[in-house]
PDB file of C-alpha atoms in Angstrom:
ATOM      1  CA  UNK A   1     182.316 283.514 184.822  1.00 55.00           C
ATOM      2  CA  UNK A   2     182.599 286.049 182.373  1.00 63.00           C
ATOM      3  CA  UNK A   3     182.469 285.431 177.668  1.00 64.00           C
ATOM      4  CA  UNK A   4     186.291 286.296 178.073  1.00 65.00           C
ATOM      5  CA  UNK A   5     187.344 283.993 180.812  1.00 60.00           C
ATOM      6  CA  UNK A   6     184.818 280.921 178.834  1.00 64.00           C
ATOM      7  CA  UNK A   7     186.806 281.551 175.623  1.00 60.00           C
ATOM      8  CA  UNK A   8     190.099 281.762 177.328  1.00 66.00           C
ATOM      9  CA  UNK A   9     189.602 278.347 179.448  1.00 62.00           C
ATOM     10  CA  UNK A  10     188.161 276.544 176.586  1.00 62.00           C
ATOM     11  CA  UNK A  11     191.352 278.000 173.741  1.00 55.00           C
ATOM     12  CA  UNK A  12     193.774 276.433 176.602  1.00 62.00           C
ATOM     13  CA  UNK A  13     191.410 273.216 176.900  1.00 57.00           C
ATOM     14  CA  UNK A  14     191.606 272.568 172.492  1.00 67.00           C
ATOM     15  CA  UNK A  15     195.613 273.087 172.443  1.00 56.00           C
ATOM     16  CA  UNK A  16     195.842 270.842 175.596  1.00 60.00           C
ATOM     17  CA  UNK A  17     194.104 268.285 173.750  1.00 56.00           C
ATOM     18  CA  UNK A  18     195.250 269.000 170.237  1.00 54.00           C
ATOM     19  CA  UNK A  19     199.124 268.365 172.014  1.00 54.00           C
ATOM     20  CA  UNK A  20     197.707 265.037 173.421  1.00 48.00           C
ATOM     21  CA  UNK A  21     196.922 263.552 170.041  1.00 47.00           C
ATOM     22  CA  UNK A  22     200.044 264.433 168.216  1.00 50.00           C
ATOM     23  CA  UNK A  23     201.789 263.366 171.102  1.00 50.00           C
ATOM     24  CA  UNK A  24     200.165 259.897 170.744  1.00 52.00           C
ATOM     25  CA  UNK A  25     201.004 259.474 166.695  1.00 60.00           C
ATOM     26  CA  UNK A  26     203.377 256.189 166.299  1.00 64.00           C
ATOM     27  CA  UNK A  27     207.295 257.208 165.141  1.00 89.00           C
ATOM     28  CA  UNK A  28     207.849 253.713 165.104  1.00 94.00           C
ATOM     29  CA  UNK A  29     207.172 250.957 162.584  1.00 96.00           C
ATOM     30  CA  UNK A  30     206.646 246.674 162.589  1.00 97.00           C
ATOM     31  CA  UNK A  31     207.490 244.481 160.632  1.00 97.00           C
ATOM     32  CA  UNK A  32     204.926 240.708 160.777  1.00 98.00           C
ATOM     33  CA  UNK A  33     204.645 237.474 157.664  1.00 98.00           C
ATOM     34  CA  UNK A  34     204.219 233.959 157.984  1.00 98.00           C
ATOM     35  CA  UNK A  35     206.994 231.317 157.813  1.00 98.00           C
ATOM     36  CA  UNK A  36     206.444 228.389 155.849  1.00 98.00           C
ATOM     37  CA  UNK A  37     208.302 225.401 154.217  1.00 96.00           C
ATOM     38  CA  UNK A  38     208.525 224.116 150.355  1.00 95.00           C
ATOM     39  CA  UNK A  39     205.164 222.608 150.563  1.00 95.00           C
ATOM     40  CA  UNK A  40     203.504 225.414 151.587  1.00 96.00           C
ATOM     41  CA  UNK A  41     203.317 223.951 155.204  1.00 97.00           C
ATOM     42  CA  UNK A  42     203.813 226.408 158.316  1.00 97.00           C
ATOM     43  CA  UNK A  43     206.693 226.240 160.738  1.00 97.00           C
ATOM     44  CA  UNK A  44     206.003 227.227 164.116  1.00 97.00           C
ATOM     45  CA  UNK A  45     209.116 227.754 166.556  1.00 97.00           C
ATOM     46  CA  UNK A  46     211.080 229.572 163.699  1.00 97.00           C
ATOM     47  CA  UNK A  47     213.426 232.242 165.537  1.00 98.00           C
ATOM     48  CA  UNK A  48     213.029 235.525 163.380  1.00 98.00           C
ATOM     49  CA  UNK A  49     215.501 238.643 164.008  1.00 98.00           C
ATOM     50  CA  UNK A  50     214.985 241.771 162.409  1.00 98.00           C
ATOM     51  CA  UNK A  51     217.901 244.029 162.267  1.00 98.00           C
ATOM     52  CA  UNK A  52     218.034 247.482 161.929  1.00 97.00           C
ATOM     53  CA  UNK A  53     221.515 248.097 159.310  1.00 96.00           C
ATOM     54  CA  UNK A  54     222.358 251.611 160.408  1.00 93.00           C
ATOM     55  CA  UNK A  55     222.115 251.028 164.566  1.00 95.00           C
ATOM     56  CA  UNK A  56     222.965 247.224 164.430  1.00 96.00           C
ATOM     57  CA  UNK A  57     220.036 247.353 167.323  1.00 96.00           C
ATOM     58  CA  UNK A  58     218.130 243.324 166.757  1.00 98.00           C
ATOM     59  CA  UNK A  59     214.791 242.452 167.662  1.00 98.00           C
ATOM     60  CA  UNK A  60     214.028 239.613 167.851  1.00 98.00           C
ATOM     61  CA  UNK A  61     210.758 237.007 168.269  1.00 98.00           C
ATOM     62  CA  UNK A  62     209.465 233.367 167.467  1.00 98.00           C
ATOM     63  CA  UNK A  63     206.755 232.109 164.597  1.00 98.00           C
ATOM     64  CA  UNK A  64     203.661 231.122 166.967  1.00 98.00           C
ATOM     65  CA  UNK A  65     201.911 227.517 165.726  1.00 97.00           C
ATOM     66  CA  UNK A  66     200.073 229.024 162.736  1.00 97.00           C
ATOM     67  CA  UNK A  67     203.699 230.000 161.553  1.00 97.00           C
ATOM     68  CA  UNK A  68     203.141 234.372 161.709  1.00 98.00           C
ATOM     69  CA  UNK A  69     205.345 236.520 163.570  1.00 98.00           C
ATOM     70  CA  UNK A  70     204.705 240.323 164.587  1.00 98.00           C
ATOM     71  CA  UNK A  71     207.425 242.306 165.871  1.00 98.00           C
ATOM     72  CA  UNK A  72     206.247 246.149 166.727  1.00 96.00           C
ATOM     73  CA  UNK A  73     207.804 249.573 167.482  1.00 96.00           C
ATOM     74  CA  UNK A  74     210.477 249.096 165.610  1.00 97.00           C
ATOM     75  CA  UNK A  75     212.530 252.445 165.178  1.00 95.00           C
ATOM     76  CA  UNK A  76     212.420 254.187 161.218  1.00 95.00           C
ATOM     77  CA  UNK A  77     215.168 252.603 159.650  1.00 95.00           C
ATOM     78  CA  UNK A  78     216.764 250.267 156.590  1.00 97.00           C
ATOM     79  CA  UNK A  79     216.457 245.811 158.476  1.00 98.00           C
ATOM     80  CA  UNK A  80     217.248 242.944 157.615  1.00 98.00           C
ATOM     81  CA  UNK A  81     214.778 239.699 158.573  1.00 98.00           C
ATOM     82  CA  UNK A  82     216.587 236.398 159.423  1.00 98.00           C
ATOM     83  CA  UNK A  83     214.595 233.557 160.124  1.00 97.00           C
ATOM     84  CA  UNK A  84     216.235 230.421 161.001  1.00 96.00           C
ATOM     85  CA  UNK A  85     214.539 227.167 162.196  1.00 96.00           C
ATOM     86  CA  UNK A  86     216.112 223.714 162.539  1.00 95.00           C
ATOM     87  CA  UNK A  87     216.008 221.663 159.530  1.00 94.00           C
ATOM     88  CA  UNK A  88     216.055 224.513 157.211  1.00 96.00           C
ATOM     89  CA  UNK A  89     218.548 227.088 155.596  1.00 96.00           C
ATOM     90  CA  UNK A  90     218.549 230.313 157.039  1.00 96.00           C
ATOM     91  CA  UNK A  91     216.646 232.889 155.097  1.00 96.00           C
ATOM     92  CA  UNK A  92     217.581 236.553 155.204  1.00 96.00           C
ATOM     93  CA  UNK A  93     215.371 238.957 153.601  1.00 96.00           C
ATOM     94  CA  UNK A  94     216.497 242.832 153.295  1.00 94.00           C
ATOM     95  CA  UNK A  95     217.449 245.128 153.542  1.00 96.00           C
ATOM     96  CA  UNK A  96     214.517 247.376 153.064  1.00 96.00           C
ATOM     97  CA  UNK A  97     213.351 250.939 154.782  1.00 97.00           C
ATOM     98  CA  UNK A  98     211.108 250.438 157.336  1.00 96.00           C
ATOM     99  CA  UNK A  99     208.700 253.535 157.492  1.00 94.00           C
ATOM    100  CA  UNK A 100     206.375 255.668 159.989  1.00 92.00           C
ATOM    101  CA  UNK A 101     203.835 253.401 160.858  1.00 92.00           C
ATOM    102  CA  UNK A 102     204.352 250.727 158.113  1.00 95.00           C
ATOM    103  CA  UNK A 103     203.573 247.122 158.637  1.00 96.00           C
ATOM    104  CA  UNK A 104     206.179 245.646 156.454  1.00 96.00           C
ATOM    105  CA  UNK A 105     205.229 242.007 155.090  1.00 97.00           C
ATOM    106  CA  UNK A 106     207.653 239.660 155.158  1.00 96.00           C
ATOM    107  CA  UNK A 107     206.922 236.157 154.501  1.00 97.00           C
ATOM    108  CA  UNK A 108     209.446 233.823 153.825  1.00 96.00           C
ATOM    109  CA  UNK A 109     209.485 230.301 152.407  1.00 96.00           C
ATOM    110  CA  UNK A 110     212.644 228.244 154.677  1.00 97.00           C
ATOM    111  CA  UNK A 111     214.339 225.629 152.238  1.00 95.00           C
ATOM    112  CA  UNK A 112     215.435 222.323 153.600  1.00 94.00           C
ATOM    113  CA  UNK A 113     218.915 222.141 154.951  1.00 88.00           C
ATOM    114  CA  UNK A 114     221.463 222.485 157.295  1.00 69.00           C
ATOM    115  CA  UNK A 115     219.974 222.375 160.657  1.00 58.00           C
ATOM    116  CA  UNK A 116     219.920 225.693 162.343  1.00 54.00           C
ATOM    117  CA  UNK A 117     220.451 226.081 165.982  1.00 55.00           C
TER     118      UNK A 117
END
């Protein structure tokens, strides 16, 4: 093979490659915290929905037994968090812009009350 064909095949392999790793950059962000009680206690089971404001799209997830939740590829966008566990108030944090590839940390502390469902 000739210098002009080598430089030609290996120009074409660098942009193939070069598109493959913008192509695998996140456009999406998540949002994870722990949910605890007034004692500092975790509460595992809590049902946590973030909303995004401007699509009204809701994701949502449950605290695992150490009390953190994670939820990922979220779209860009301005959520709300409510968390909601029974024996507690509701909690909702927000809003606030989520960003490209942000981890936004969102702990919240649940108050004793009204029994959620």
């Amino acid at each position: 093979m000739s210098r002009k064909w080598t430089v030609t095949w290996l120009c074409f392999v660098i942009l193939f490659l070069s598109g493959a790793v913008a192509m695998a950059q996140t456009i999406t962000g998540s949002v994870r915290g722990t949910v605890t009680d007034p004692s500092g206690a975790v509460v595992a089971g809590a049902k946590v929905i973030a909303t995004n404001v401007d699509t009204g799209v809701a994701t949502k997830t449950v605290s695992d037994a150490s009390g953190v939740y994670d939820i990922q590829f979220l779209n860009l966008g301005n959520y709300t968090v409510t968390i909601t566990a029974p024996g507690f108030d509701t909690s909702s944090i927000g809003p606030f812009r989520l960003q490209i590839d942000q981890i936004a940390k969102i702990d919240a502390k649940l108050r004793v009350g009204v029994a959620a469902t």
